[in-house]
């Protein structure tokens, strides 16, 4: 059954020009996994008959059950091209055999971290778009991610079968829909254009767009048809391709090509005339069981059916016929081989994105040239649970050199700083494995340009890492991945039986490993927290935790908890002062909100503690209207030294000020981590040190005196500057037919959401709605929405921004005050906020 | 003590001019009679100290330690070393009033006083062991009674001596010394303070943690709090009926005196059915009030068992079950039973002793009977939270690089052993330890050591739990440190506070050294210095110099150095601070030739010519 062996695969791995690493990306439910099946079928791993039904890459039980992909799954395919089809291929190649390392990724936004991890280790992306639904929010997100990673995309317009069977649209209308889909995708790609990557837009006439029906396992590119007709019309293949798309019309009556519709009834667009209509005809004949008409047509097309297949009726017959005529694998694989880069091509321009170190050192060069003889550079992008409970495969891509069984590697974790020993381990690879769907095959070694799974390193890698040879001490790590979602939804977990705690601890450790996005931490109150990107994500994580990582030991989870931020609205009403415990030092301070957009700029890293002070002051003065000198007097950022709050020194001529700076900074890190309202992080607050009075004797102004005092004065200035809570807000995108709009609006209203964009998808009855929805209200939102719209609306939520809550938390009985009380109760703090008088002192 | 001192200050200023006091002993006798009972106390104090006041460390402490009375003009400059002192208002009351009240009170009250302070037993104890110098240690809240206790005790001892015919009669007078305001927790026996006056025995008054002593024998006077017997028995039998498990009754030591009565009353109570094994009620043994030091720390546990043996142990029926002891209470369980099979019934206040019990037996169901309010308290969620919080602190401690060991006791037996054990543990974990001696830590004191990521507080079981969010770095107990710094040990919920138990704690065999440590604070693997260093350093000793040079030449990110967790030693921490001190190292470090300075006296140096 299996058409290829691990040995064959291993052999092609050395031909770096004959490798394609690609991921399949798309919006949820646009048919990635189904389409992947057809490709896998072509490689002979599953039977052609069931292709489209098995969803080979959905390896988990819950994936199959829910019908969505949760984890990205890698699969290596072997494909042999015919000489004839490779005739036009201009790039470098080594024989006709190709190795395709394909990664199927989830489409749901909650799992988009998986997509990020998949993109990192691939060079090309097959973007799947539903021909009816068109380009959706997640399509855009993944496209943006892909281009950010310098991944070259090709497009396939999927679910063609819907056009023929469900909607029964005519040729011209279908063409308009398809071209709009392609147009939309191109618009996005053009926005993120990158000079090094060149033109990344896709054109059907260039063969970078395919039309597919994943469910039925067929697909075509214009190349297929061009080949077919080229000989008939006696024109060049490429010329024919151009005619098959765009404003090219053919009138069979006159046998003339025109660039305008002549208006005669028989004049049709090339695409319609030569691609759409024939397919439609075949499908209709099959569906109507007009076998007497069918067989001659098939013979004309050069399609031969097996005798037992001739007995099929209706849909199965149609499926079989189409698969034989236009096999999805041929079209898609050809498209990938022709238009997606090989590792050696891709790494030439990707090296800049990948490597953190100097771009002219030997490691950068090895990556650039995809040099199998160079030093090992391997990026582990995710950990895959192994069948052996509790262990993981480290899944990644070899960018340079070779990784082999028994090789001693240097593991550089995400916190590794070159030259230091932090987050650095040396360990031997126990086994190198390549992934073939549900099976794994052990191989001796894997050269650069390939994906690989490593055994025996899981105890040192949390989520991702860079591996290199043991002796290569001066290698820099490969840049960490940037995720488009953030873990904003949190639940506290505890075990039902207290003595299961060690199991829980072990389980959380494994959970943290198994998913690139999930974060397992511990709260001040001693509760274990699991944070994920969304409700669905968390649900899956907790299920994994309980069933797989804790061996079924029961856990209790709290209701989802959302973390808030504390900010201020205004400048402090007065300069507040706090005295040190010995009453000999006084700190005067004011708080004010940071300028609009500054907090976001700090989040993004445009402004940060590591900047050159001169540059920083330039940005601050030009974009945010700061005083130039003042901008040089920023003492620190916080919390965690990088957060979106800062302390600025405004005092003049204060003695010993330098001495207490460290203590004030320490106090600030502490205070900005636990704000005065509910001990949530602060955000967007600028603290100005107005004046400082210090005791002349150094012993009386030591850390012991200043650190607690600084903390108190920060709190006091926060409380006097109209403190407010910030809540996280999702951007929700909902796609639904017109009649469901009423339900959507009413659910959104109930949930404090507001719609800011409503757009009808041209040519469809579908509406695209974009709305802001507070994260705290989002729990149960999808199910309510489904109920209110009888399942027609499907929301996608992505964290968007922090929104100020208008009510005053200091005013008893207000909504914010209630919220503060709840948070404090949950954290085991005193329910009453500490009053200002505790923080502020009188002179 | 405060009162005494306060008056002492006044008196001193008053008497200083007319009488030039040369001898403090004679000064003691100068107290006017109007001062009543304070006179003897001060005299005693001064007597004990011989000629020089400075001899007494606790007295000296008073001068050095700031006195935070609001009325006091003395400003506290050195507040870093300040000890939080709470002067109770009743202490500041004029003493004559107090005495007036007392004098009005009836004879029975005086009897109560004597029995409350166990005067007779104390005197017997002193007599039988022939102690001659006895230190009486009072906590702050009992200080008001100290003088009276001394005088009554003295009277008692005198009468005992007179009645004792066997003695030669010319025994020296027994010296009684009042000690107050201990440097460390007042629940522990202040052995250092006592040894300053060469005391050979300490009588400890008030709440105690019953920590074993190192050198001096001690006698504990628990005090006697009143208890509504009927109500207590009622609640107990009520609880016994509802509980599915047998009940173990534990109590605050101040209720030890009435436990026998409670027990009797419970047996007599008709509602209580002894035949039902489910509602069995056991009582912890009343501890014996004396304690003799044990030389061998390893024998600590045996010692405690001994002490329990001499108490009236009617409940122990010789079964060889597990023996438990906590805060002076001891009991034995039947073979094959563990504490999880019991429900705990605590009689007493919600104090540190109780918190200790809750932590130690966190798996048991615990109810508290508040004897002063005569009510049951079953909601202990706050106490349960403590355990979870401690768990968090352990996780925090795992990430620490620098550990400050706070020595919070100099008396509890085995403290040195524990400190050494902790030092070994910390070093083995590849962390740096600094030892600081500090009585009664507070946030301001600890913030003077911002380089420490975590503090390890070695003290008696009942003062060890310091958890206030005001601390910059968490403060953990030795037991928690054992969990945190021993790789492979797990938090199972079992909790140990006493040094004895800690020393005997089985050493966890480090199982899986292979895996890197997972930090729940950072949510990922974190490096462990020791593993790395051992491997790498040994392999490439020849490269060590090259590595060092390489590092030295590296550009370091120097901003925000004070942020916790970066530095691996105090020196590194200081080197990274933005402020380096006033002595900015001069670039010009070439040695300079020496020059000969001036010679002679200031009145006229030799090189000065003018001779007047």
Short mmCIF file of C-alpha atoms in Angstrom, two decimals, chain A residues 43-242:
data_model
loop_
_atom_site.label_atom_id
_atom_site.label_comp_id
_atom_site.label_asym_id
_atom_site.label_seq_id
_atom_site.Cartn_x
_atom_site.Cartn_y
_atom_site.Cartn_z
CA UNK A 43 1.76 9.48 -1.52
CA UNK A 44 0.00 6.23 -0.88
CA UNK A 45 -0.39 6.43 2.84
CA UNK A 46 -4.15 6.21 2.72
CA UNK A 47 -6.42 4.72 0.12
CA UNK A 48 -7.53 6.98 -2.68
CA UNK A 49 -11.14 5.98 -2.09
CA UNK A 50 -11.35 7.36 1.41
CA UNK A 51 -9.29 10.47 0.77
CA UNK A 52 -11.25 13.42 2.03
CA UNK A 53 -13.00 11.44 4.69
CA UNK A 54 -10.16 10.30 6.89
CA UNK A 55 -8.52 13.57 7.81
CA UNK A 56 -5.21 11.86 8.24
CA UNK A 57 -3.61 14.77 9.96
CA UNK A 58 -6.23 14.99 12.66
CA UNK A 59 -4.47 12.52 14.86
CA UNK A 60 -6.31 13.21 18.07
CA UNK A 61 -9.63 11.77 19.03
CA UNK A 62 -11.08 15.14 19.93
CA UNK A 63 -9.96 16.61 16.64
CA UNK A 64 -11.90 13.97 14.78
CA UNK A 65 -14.85 14.40 17.07
CA UNK A 66 -15.10 18.15 16.77
CA UNK A 67 -14.10 18.16 13.15
CA UNK A 68 -11.48 20.82 13.72
CA UNK A 69 -7.74 20.63 13.74
CA UNK A 70 -6.16 21.49 17.07
CA UNK A 71 -2.51 20.63 16.67
CA UNK A 72 -0.46 21.14 13.60
CA UNK A 73 0.77 17.85 12.23
CA UNK A 74 3.74 17.29 10.03
CA UNK A 75 3.89 14.69 7.33
CA UNK A 76 6.61 13.86 4.85
CA UNK A 77 5.53 12.93 1.34
CA UNK A 78 7.48 11.43 -1.49
CA UNK A 79 6.44 12.35 -4.96
CA UNK A 80 7.89 11.47 -8.28
CA UNK A 81 7.31 13.82 -11.17
CA UNK A 82 7.35 12.78 -14.75
CA UNK A 83 10.02 14.17 -17.01
CA UNK A 84 7.43 15.69 -19.22
CA UNK A 85 5.77 17.70 -16.51
CA UNK A 86 9.10 18.96 -15.30
CA UNK A 87 10.00 20.18 -18.74
CA UNK A 88 9.01 23.69 -17.93
CA UNK A 89 10.62 23.79 -14.54
CA UNK A 90 13.49 26.23 -14.70
CA UNK A 91 14.86 25.95 -11.19
CA UNK A 92 17.61 23.67 -10.00
CA UNK A 93 16.68 20.09 -9.45
CA UNK A 94 18.17 16.71 -8.78
CA UNK A 95 16.22 14.10 -10.63
CA UNK A 96 12.49 13.73 -10.62
CA UNK A 97 11.93 12.70 -7.06
CA UNK A 98 10.58 15.22 -4.64
CA UNK A 99 10.20 15.29 -0.92
CA UNK A 100 7.40 17.38 0.45
CA UNK A 101 7.38 18.11 4.15
CA UNK A 102 3.88 19.25 4.73
CA UNK A 103 2.38 20.68 7.88
CA UNK A 104 -1.32 20.87 8.33
CA UNK A 105 -2.25 23.65 10.73
CA UNK A 106 -5.39 24.49 12.66
CA UNK A 107 -7.61 27.28 11.42
CA UNK A 108 -9.33 28.31 14.59
CA UNK A 109 -7.88 31.50 15.94
CA UNK A 110 -7.43 30.04 19.41
CA UNK A 111 -4.79 27.76 18.00
CA UNK A 112 -3.05 30.24 15.77
CA UNK A 113 0.12 29.77 17.80
CA UNK A 114 0.33 26.37 16.13
CA UNK A 115 0.28 28.13 12.80
CA UNK A 116 3.12 30.36 13.88
CA UNK A 117 5.12 27.33 14.90
CA UNK A 118 4.38 25.64 11.58
CA UNK A 119 5.31 28.68 9.53
CA UNK A 120 8.68 29.01 11.16
CA UNK A 121 9.85 25.66 9.90
CA UNK A 122 8.42 25.86 6.40
CA UNK A 123 9.32 27.94 3.34
CA UNK A 124 6.05 27.98 1.50
CA UNK A 125 2.41 28.09 2.35
CA UNK A 126 -0.63 26.69 0.63
CA UNK A 127 -3.36 29.17 1.43
CA UNK A 128 -6.75 27.56 1.24
CA UNK A 129 -9.76 29.78 0.66
CA UNK A 130 -13.34 28.69 0.55
CA UNK A 131 -14.70 29.82 -2.80
CA UNK A 132 -18.01 30.80 -1.26
CA UNK A 133 -16.93 32.34 2.02
CA UNK A 134 -13.94 34.04 0.52
CA UNK A 135 -11.08 35.61 2.41
CA UNK A 136 -11.92 35.66 6.13
CA UNK A 137 -10.29 37.23 9.13
CA UNK A 138 -8.15 34.24 9.92
CA UNK A 139 -7.04 33.97 6.31
CA UNK A 140 -5.77 37.47 6.61
CA UNK A 141 -4.07 36.81 9.93
CA UNK A 142 -2.22 33.75 8.75
CA UNK A 143 -1.25 35.40 5.50
CA UNK A 144 0.20 38.30 7.42
CA UNK A 145 2.10 35.89 9.67
CA UNK A 146 3.36 33.95 6.71
CA UNK A 147 4.65 37.01 4.91
CA UNK A 148 6.18 38.28 8.13
CA UNK A 149 8.20 35.07 8.23
CA UNK A 150 9.01 35.45 4.52
CA UNK A 151 6.97 32.45 3.54
CA UNK A 152 5.95 32.42 -0.10
CA UNK A 153 2.27 31.67 -0.56
CA UNK A 154 0.32 29.87 -3.25
CA UNK A 155 -3.43 29.91 -3.23
CA UNK A 156 -6.05 27.33 -3.76
CA UNK A 157 -9.70 28.18 -4.16
CA UNK A 158 -11.31 25.31 -2.38
CA UNK A 159 -14.74 23.73 -2.16
CA UNK A 160 -15.33 24.01 -5.88
CA UNK A 161 -17.83 21.21 -5.52
CA UNK A 162 -20.12 23.64 -3.72
CA UNK A 163 -20.29 25.75 -6.85
CA UNK A 164 -21.36 22.85 -8.96
CA UNK A 165 -23.59 20.91 -6.64
CA UNK A 166 -24.90 23.24 -4.00
CA UNK A 167 -25.11 26.65 -5.57
CA UNK A 168 -25.28 25.60 -9.21
CA UNK A 169 -23.97 28.98 -10.31
CA UNK A 170 -23.23 29.55 -13.94
CA UNK A 171 -19.77 30.01 -15.35
CA UNK A 172 -19.49 33.76 -15.45
CA UNK A 173 -20.80 34.21 -11.91
CA UNK A 174 -18.38 31.58 -10.64
CA UNK A 175 -15.54 33.30 -12.42
CA UNK A 176 -16.44 36.59 -10.78
CA UNK A 177 -16.50 34.95 -7.36
CA UNK A 178 -13.15 33.30 -7.89
CA UNK A 179 -11.48 36.36 -9.20
CA UNK A 180 -12.81 38.36 -6.28
CA UNK A 181 -11.41 35.82 -3.84
CA UNK A 182 -8.04 35.96 -5.53
CA UNK A 183 -8.21 39.74 -5.69
CA UNK A 184 -8.93 39.95 -1.96
CA UNK A 185 -6.04 37.69 -1.13
CA UNK A 186 -3.74 39.69 -3.36
CA UNK A 187 -4.71 42.91 -1.66
CA UNK A 188 -3.56 41.50 1.64
CA UNK A 189 -0.38 40.14 0.20
CA UNK A 190 0.43 43.42 -1.45
CA UNK A 191 0.14 45.18 1.91
CA UNK A 192 2.83 43.05 3.42
CA UNK A 193 5.13 43.04 0.45
CA UNK A 194 8.75 42.49 1.11
CA UNK A 195 11.44 43.45 -1.43
CA UNK A 196 13.53 40.37 -0.72
CA UNK A 197 10.65 38.02 -1.21
CA UNK A 198 9.64 39.75 -4.43
CA UNK A 199 6.15 39.69 -5.82
CA UNK A 200 4.13 37.38 -3.68
CA UNK A 201 0.76 38.00 -5.29
CA UNK A 202 -0.87 35.02 -6.89
CA UNK A 203 -2.14 34.76 -10.47
CA UNK A 204 -4.12 31.89 -11.93
CA UNK A 205 -2.51 32.46 -15.30
CA UNK A 206 0.90 31.94 -13.76
CA UNK A 207 -0.14 28.74 -12.13
CA UNK A 208 0.08 29.97 -8.57
CA UNK A 209 -3.62 29.56 -8.00
CA UNK A 210 -5.31 26.20 -7.96
CA UNK A 211 -8.98 25.33 -7.89
CA UNK A 212 -9.79 22.39 -5.74
CA UNK A 213 -12.52 20.32 -4.19
CA UNK A 214 -10.85 18.77 -1.19
CA UNK A 215 -13.80 16.65 -0.26
CA UNK A 216 -13.87 14.98 -3.64
CA UNK A 217 -10.15 14.89 -4.06
CA UNK A 218 -9.79 16.77 -7.29
CA UNK A 219 -8.10 19.97 -8.21
CA UNK A 220 -6.69 21.74 -11.20
CA UNK A 221 -4.53 24.62 -12.10
CA UNK A 222 -4.81 26.39 -15.39
CA UNK A 223 -1.68 24.49 -16.38
CA UNK A 224 -3.67 21.28 -16.58
CA UNK A 225 -6.12 22.73 -19.01
CA UNK A 226 -3.54 24.73 -20.89
CA UNK A 227 -1.62 21.55 -21.56
CA UNK A 228 -4.75 19.89 -22.75
CA UNK A 229 -5.74 22.64 -25.14
CA UNK A 230 -2.33 23.82 -26.24
CA UNK A 231 -1.91 21.02 -28.72
CA UNK A 232 -5.49 21.33 -29.87
CA UNK A 233 -5.17 25.02 -30.65
CA UNK A 234 -1.59 24.71 -31.66
CA UNK A 235 -0.44 27.48 -29.35
CA UNK A 236 2.17 27.68 -26.69
CA UNK A 237 1.21 26.37 -23.26
CA UNK A 238 1.96 29.61 -21.45
CA UNK A 239 0.04 31.59 -24.03
CA UNK A 240 -2.88 29.28 -23.56
CA UNK A 241 -2.74 29.76 -19.81
CA UNK A 242 -3.01 33.48 -20.15
#
